[in-house]
Backbone as JSON, one array per atom type, in Angstrom:
{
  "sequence": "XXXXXXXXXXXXXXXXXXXXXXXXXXXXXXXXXXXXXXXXXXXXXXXXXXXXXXXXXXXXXXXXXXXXXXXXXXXXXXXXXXXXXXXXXXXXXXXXXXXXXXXXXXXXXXXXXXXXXXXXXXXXXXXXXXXXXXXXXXXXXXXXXXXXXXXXXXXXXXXXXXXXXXXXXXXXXXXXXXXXXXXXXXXXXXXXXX",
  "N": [[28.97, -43.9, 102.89], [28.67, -42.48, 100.76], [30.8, -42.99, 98.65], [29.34, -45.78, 98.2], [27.11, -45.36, 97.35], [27.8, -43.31, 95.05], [28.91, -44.99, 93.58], [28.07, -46.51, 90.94], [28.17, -49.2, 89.98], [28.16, -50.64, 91.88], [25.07, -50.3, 92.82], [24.56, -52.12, 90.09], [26.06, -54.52, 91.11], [24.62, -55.67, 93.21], [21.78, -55.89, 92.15], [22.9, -58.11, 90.41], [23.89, -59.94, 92.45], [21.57, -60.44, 93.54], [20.06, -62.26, 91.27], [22.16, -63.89, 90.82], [22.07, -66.49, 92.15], [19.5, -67.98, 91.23], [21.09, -68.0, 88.77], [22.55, -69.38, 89.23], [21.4, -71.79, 90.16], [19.85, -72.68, 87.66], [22.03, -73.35, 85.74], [23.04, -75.13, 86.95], [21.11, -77.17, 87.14], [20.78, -77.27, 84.2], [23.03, -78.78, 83.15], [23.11, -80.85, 84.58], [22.11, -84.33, 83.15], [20.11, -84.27, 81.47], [18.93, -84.48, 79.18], [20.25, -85.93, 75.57], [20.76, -84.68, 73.93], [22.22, -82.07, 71.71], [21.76, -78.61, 73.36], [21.2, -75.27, 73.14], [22.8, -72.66, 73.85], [23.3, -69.1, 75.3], [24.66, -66.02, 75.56], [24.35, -62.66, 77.26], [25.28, -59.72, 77.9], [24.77, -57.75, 80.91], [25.35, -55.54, 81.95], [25.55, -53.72, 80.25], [23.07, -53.94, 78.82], [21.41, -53.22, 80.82], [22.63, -50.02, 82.14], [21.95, -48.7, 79.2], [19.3, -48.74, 79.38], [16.76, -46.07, 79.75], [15.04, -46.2, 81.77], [16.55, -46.83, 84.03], [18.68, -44.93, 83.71], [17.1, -42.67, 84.6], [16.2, -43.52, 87.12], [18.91, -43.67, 88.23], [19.27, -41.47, 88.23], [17.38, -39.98, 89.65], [18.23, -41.41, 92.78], [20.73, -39.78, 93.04], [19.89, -37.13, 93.58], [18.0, -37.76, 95.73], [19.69, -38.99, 97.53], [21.69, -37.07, 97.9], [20.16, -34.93, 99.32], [19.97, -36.51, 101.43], [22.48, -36.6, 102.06], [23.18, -34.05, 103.01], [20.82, -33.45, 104.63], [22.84, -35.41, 106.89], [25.43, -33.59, 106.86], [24.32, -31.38, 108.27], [23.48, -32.1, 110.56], [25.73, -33.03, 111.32], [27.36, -30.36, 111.61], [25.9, -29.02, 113.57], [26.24, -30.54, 115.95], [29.34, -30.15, 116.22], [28.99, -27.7, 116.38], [28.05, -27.85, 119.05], [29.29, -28.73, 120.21], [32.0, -27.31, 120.25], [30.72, -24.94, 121.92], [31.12, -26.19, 124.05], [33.15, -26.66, 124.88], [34.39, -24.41, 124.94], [32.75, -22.82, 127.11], [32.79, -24.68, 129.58], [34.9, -25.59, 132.18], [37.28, -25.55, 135.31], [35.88, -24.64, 136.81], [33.58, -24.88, 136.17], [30.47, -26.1, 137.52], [30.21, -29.81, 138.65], [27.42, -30.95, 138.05], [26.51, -29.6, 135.54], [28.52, -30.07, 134.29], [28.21, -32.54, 133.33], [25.79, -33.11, 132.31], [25.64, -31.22, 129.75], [28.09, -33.17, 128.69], [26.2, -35.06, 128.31], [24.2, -34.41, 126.99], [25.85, -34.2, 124.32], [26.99, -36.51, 124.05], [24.16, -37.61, 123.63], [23.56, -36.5, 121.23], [25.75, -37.34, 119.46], [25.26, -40.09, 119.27], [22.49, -39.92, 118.14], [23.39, -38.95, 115.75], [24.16, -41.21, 114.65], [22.45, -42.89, 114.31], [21.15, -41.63, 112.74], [22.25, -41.99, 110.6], [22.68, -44.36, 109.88], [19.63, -45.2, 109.5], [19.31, -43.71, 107.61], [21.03, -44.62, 105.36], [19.93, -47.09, 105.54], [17.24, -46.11, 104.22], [18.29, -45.64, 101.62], [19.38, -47.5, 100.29], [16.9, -49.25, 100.47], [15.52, -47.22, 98.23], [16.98, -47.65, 96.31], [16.29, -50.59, 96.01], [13.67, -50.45, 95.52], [13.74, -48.73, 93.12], [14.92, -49.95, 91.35], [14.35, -52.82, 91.27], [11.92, -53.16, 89.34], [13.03, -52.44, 87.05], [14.83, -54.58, 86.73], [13.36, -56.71, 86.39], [12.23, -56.0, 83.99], [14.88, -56.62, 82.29], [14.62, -59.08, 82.63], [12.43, -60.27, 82.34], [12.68, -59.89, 79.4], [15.0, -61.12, 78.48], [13.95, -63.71, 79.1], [12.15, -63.71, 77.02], [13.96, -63.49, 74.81], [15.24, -66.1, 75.54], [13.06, -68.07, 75.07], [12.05, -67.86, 72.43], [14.5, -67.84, 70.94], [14.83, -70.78, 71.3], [16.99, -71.34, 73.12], [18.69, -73.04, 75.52], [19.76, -71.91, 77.96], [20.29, -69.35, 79.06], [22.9, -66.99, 79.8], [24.44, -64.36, 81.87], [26.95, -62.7, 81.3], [28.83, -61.49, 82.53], [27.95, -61.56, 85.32], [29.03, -64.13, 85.55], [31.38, -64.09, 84.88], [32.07, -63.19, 87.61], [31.04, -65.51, 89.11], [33.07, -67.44, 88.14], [32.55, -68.97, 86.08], [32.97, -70.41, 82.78], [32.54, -69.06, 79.65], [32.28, -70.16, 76.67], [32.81, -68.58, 73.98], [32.5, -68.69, 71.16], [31.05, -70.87, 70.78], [29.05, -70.18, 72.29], [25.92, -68.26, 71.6], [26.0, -64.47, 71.71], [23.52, -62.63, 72.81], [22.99, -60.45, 73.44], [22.27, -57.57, 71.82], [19.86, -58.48, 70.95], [18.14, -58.65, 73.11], [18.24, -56.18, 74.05], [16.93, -55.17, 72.01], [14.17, -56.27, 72.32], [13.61, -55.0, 74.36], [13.31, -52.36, 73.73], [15.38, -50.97, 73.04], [18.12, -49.38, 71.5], [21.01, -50.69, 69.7], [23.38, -48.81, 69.18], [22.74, -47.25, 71.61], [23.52, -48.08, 73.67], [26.05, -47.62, 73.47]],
  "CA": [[27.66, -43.86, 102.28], [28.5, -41.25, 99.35], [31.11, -43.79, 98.05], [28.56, -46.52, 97.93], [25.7, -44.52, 96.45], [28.44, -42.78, 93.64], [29.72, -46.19, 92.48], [26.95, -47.25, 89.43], [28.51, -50.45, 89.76], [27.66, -51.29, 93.41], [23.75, -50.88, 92.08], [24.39, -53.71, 89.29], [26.54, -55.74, 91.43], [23.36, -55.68, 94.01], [20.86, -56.78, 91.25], [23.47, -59.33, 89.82], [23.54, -60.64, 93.22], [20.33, -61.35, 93.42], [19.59, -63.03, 90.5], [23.18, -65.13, 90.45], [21.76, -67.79, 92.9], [18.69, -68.31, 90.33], [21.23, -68.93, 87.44], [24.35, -70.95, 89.28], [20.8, -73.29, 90.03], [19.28, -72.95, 86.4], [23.1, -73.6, 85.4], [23.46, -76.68, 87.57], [19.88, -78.24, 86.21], [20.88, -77.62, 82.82], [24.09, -79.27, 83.01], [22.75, -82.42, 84.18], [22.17, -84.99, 81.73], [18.18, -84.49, 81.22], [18.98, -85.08, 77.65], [21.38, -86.21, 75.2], [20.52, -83.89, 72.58], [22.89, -80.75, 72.09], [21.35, -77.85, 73.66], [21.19, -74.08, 72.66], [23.37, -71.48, 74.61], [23.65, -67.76, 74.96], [25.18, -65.03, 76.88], [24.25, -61.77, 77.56], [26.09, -58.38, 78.91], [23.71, -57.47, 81.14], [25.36, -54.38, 82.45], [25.3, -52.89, 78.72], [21.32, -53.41, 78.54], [20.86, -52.06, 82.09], [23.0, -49.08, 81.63], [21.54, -48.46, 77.89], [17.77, -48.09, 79.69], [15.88, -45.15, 79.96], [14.55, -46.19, 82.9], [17.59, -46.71, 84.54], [19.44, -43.69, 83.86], [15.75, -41.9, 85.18], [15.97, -44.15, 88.37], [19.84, -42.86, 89.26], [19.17, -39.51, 88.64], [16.43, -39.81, 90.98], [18.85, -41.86, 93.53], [21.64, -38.57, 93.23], [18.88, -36.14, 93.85], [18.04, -38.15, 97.15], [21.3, -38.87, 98.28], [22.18, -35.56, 98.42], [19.22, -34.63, 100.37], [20.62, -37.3, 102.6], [24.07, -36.07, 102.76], [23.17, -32.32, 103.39], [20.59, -33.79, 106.21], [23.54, -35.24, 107.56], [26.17, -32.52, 107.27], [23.4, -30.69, 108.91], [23.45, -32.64, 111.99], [27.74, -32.89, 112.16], [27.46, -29.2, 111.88], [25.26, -28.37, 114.92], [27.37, -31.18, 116.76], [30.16, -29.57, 116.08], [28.74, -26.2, 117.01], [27.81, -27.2, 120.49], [30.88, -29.55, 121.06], [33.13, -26.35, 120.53], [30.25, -23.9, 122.56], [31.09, -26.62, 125.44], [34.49, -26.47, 124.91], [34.76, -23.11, 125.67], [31.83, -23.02, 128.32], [32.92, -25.76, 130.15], [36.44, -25.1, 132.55], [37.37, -26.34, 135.72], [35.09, -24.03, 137.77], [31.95, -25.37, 135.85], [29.96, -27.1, 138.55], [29.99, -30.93, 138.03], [26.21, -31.47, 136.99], [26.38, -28.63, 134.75], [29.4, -30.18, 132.88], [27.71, -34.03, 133.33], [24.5, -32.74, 131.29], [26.56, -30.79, 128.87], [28.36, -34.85, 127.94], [25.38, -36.56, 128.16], [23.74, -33.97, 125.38], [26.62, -34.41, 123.56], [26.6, -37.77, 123.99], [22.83, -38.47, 123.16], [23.22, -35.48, 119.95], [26.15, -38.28, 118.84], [23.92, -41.11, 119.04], [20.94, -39.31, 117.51], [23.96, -38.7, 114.32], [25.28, -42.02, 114.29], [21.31, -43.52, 114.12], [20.02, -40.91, 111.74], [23.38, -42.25, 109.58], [22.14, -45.78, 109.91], [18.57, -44.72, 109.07], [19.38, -42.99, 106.0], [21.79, -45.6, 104.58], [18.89, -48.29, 105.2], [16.25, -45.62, 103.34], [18.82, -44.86, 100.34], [19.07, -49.18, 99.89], [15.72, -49.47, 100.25], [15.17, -46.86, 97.71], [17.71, -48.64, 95.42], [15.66, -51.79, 95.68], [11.95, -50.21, 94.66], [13.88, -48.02, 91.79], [15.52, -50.85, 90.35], [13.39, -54.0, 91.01], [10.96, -53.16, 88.3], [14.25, -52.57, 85.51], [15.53, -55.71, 86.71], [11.91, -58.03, 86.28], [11.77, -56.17, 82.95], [15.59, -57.31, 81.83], [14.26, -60.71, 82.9], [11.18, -61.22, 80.96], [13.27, -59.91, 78.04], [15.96, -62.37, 78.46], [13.11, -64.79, 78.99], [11.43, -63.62, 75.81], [14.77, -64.21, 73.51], [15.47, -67.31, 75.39], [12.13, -69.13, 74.16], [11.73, -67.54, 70.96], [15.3, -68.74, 69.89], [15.04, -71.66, 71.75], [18.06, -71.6, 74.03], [18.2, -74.02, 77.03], [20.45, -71.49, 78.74], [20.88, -67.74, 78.29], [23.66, -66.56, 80.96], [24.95, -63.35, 82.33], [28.5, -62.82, 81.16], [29.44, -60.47, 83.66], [27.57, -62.82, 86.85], [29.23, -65.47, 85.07], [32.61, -63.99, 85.15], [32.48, -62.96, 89.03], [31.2, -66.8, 89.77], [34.09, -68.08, 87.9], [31.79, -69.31, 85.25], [33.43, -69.77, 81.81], [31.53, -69.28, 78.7], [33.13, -70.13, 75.16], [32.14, -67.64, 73.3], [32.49, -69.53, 69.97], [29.73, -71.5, 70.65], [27.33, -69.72, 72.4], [25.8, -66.53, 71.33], [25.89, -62.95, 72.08], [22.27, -61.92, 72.57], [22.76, -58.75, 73.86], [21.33, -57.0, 71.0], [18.29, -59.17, 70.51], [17.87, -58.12, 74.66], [18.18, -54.97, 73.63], [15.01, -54.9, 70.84], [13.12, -56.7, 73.26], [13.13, -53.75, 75.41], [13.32, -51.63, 72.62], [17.05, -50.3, 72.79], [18.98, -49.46, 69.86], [22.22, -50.55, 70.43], [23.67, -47.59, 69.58], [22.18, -46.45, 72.57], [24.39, -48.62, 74.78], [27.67, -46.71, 73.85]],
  "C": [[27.79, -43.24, 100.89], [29.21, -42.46, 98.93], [30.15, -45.28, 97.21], [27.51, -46.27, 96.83], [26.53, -44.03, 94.82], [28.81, -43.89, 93.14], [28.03, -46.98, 92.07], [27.21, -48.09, 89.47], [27.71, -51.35, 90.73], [25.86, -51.3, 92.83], [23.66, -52.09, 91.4], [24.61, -54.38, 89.89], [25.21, -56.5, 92.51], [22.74, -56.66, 93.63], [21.88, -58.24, 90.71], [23.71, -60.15, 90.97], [22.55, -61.62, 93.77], [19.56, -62.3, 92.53], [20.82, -64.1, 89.88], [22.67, -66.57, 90.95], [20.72, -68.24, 92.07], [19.85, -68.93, 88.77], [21.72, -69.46, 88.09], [22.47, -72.22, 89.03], [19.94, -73.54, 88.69], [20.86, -73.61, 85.73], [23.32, -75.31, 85.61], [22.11, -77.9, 86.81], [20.31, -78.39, 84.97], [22.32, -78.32, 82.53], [23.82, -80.82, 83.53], [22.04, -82.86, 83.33], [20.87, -85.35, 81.85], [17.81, -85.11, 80.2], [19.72, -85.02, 77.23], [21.52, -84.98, 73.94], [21.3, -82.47, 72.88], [21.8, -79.28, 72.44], [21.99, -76.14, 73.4], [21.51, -73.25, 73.38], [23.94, -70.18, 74.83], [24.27, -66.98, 75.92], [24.71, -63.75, 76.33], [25.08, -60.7, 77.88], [24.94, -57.66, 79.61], [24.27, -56.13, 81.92], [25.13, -53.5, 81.2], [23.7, -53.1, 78.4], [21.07, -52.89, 79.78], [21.04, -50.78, 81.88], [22.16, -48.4, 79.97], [19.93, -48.14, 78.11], [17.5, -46.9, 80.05], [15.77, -44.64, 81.58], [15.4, -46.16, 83.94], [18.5, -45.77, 84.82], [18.42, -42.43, 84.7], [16.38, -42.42, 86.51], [17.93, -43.22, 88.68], [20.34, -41.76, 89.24], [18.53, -39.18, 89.78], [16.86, -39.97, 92.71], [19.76, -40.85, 93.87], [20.88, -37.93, 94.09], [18.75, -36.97, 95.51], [19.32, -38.53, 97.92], [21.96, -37.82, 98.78], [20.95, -35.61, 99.29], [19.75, -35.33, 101.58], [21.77, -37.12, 103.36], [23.81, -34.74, 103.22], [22.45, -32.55, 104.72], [21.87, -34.08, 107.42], [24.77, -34.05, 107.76], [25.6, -31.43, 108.1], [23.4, -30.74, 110.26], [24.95, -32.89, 112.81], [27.61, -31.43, 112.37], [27.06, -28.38, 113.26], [26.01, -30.05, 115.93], [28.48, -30.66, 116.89], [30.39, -28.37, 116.74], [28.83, -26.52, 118.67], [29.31, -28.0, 121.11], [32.23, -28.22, 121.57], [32.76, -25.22, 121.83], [30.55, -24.94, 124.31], [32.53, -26.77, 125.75], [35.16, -25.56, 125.27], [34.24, -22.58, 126.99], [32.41, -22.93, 129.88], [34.8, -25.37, 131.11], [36.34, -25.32, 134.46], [36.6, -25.39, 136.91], [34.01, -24.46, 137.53], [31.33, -26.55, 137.59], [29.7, -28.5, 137.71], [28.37, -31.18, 136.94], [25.98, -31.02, 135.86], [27.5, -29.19, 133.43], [28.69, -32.14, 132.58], [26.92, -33.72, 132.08], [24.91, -31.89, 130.1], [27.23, -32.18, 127.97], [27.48, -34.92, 127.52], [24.56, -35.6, 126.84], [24.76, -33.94, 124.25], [26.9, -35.76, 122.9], [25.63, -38.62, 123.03], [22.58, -37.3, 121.38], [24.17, -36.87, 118.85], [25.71, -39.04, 118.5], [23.22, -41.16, 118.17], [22.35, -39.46, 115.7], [24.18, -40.08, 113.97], [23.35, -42.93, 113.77], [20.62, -42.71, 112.84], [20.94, -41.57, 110.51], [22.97, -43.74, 109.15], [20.9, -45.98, 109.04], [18.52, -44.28, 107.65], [20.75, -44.32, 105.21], [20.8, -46.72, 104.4], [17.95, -47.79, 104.1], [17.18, -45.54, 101.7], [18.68, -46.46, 99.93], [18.32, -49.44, 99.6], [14.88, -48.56, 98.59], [15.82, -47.47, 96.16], [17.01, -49.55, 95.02], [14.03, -51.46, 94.96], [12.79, -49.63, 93.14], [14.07, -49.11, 90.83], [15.05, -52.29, 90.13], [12.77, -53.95, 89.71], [11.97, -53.44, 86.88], [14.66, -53.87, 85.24], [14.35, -56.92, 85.95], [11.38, -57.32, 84.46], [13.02, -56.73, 81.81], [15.31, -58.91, 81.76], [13.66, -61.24, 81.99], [11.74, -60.72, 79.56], [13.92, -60.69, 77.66], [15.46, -63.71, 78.24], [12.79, -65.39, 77.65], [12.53, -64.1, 74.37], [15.1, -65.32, 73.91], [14.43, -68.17, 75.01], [12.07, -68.76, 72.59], [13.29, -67.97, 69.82], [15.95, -70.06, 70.54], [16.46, -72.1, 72.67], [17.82, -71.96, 75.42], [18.9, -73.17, 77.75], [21.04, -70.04, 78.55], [21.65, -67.15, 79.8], [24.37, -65.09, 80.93], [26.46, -63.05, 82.58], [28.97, -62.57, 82.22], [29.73, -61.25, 85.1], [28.54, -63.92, 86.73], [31.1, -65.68, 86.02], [33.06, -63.9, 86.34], [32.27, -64.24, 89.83], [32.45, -67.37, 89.16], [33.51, -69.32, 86.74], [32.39, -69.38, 83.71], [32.6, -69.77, 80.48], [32.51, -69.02, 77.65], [32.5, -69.64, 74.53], [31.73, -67.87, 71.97], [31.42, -70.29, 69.49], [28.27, -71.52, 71.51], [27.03, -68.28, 71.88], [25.61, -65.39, 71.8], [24.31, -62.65, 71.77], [21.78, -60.55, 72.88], [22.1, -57.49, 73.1], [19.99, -57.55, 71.15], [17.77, -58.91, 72.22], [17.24, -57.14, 75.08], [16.78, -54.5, 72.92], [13.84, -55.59, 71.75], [12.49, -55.36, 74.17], [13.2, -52.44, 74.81], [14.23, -50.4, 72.7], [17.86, -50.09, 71.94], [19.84, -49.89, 70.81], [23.42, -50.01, 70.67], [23.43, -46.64, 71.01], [23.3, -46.89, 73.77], [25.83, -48.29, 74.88], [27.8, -45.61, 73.59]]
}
């Protein structure tokens, strides 16, 4: 869980998940032959305007801050597992009367359980919290991307990065870097992004 939550990447790769299946099929439309006329194509770095937001660096401060809370809950709950596993360890010896050491397991048992569900529980809430923080960043990279792809008319503004993990190649030569103009949309220097 901590691994997951500490890698900044695993967040983007998330969001770039979700919005790859929207380009491969904006990709695939615009590559059939709708028209003969050369069409206008850009790329993006869309981890350098995510990263470079405000809002973003707000949102996984906010995500730390709960995570921990999450991890200390759980070290909370190995700890008093721990405690009684050893207080039954010592207890417990071959004079104990059976039921006495049965019900001794089975709370050990059902305290495991209870850790392994609260672990479950809190990995679904920290995801979930992932997806409200970062939805909104993502739907406002969008309509930015949107906003420089009509305004400089490009039939196709793509996500280097997405591009590169579909196996996507983009000649760089002849399409453009809009990553700045992405950037002023959402009103980023681009100083800001290194």
């Amino acid at each position: 869980m901590e691994k997951l939550l500490n890698d900044s990447n695993c967040i983007i790769k998330i969001i770039k998940l979700y919005t790859m299946i929207k380009k491969i099929l904006m990709l695939v439309l615009m590559a059939a032959p709708l028209s003969m006329v050369a069409q206008k194509v850009a790329h993006f770095d869309f981890e350098a305007v995510i990263t470079a937001m405000p809002a973003y660096k707000t949102a996984q401060t906010e995500l730390e801050a709960i995570t921990k809370k999450y991890e200390a809950d759980m070290q909370d709950m190995q700890k008093e597992l721990q405690t009684k596993y050893e207080k039954f360890q010592k207890e417990i010896n071959d004079q104990t009367p059976a039921n006495i050491r049965q019900r001794r397991e089975q709370e050990l048992m059902e305290m495991q359980e209870k850790l392994k569900q609260a672990y479950e529980d809190n990995s679904k809430a920290i995801q979930q919290e992932q997806m409200n923080k970062m939805q909104p960043i993502q739907i406002k990279v969008n309509d930015a991307v949107g906003a420089v792809a009509k305004e400089g008319s490009y039939a196709l503004v793509i996500d280097k990065t997405a591009a590169q993990a579909t196996r996507i190649f983009i000649n760089e030569s002849i399409s453009e870097d809009v990553t700045k103009k992405v950037m002023a949309k959402l009103g980023i220097s681009a100083t800001a992004a290194k």
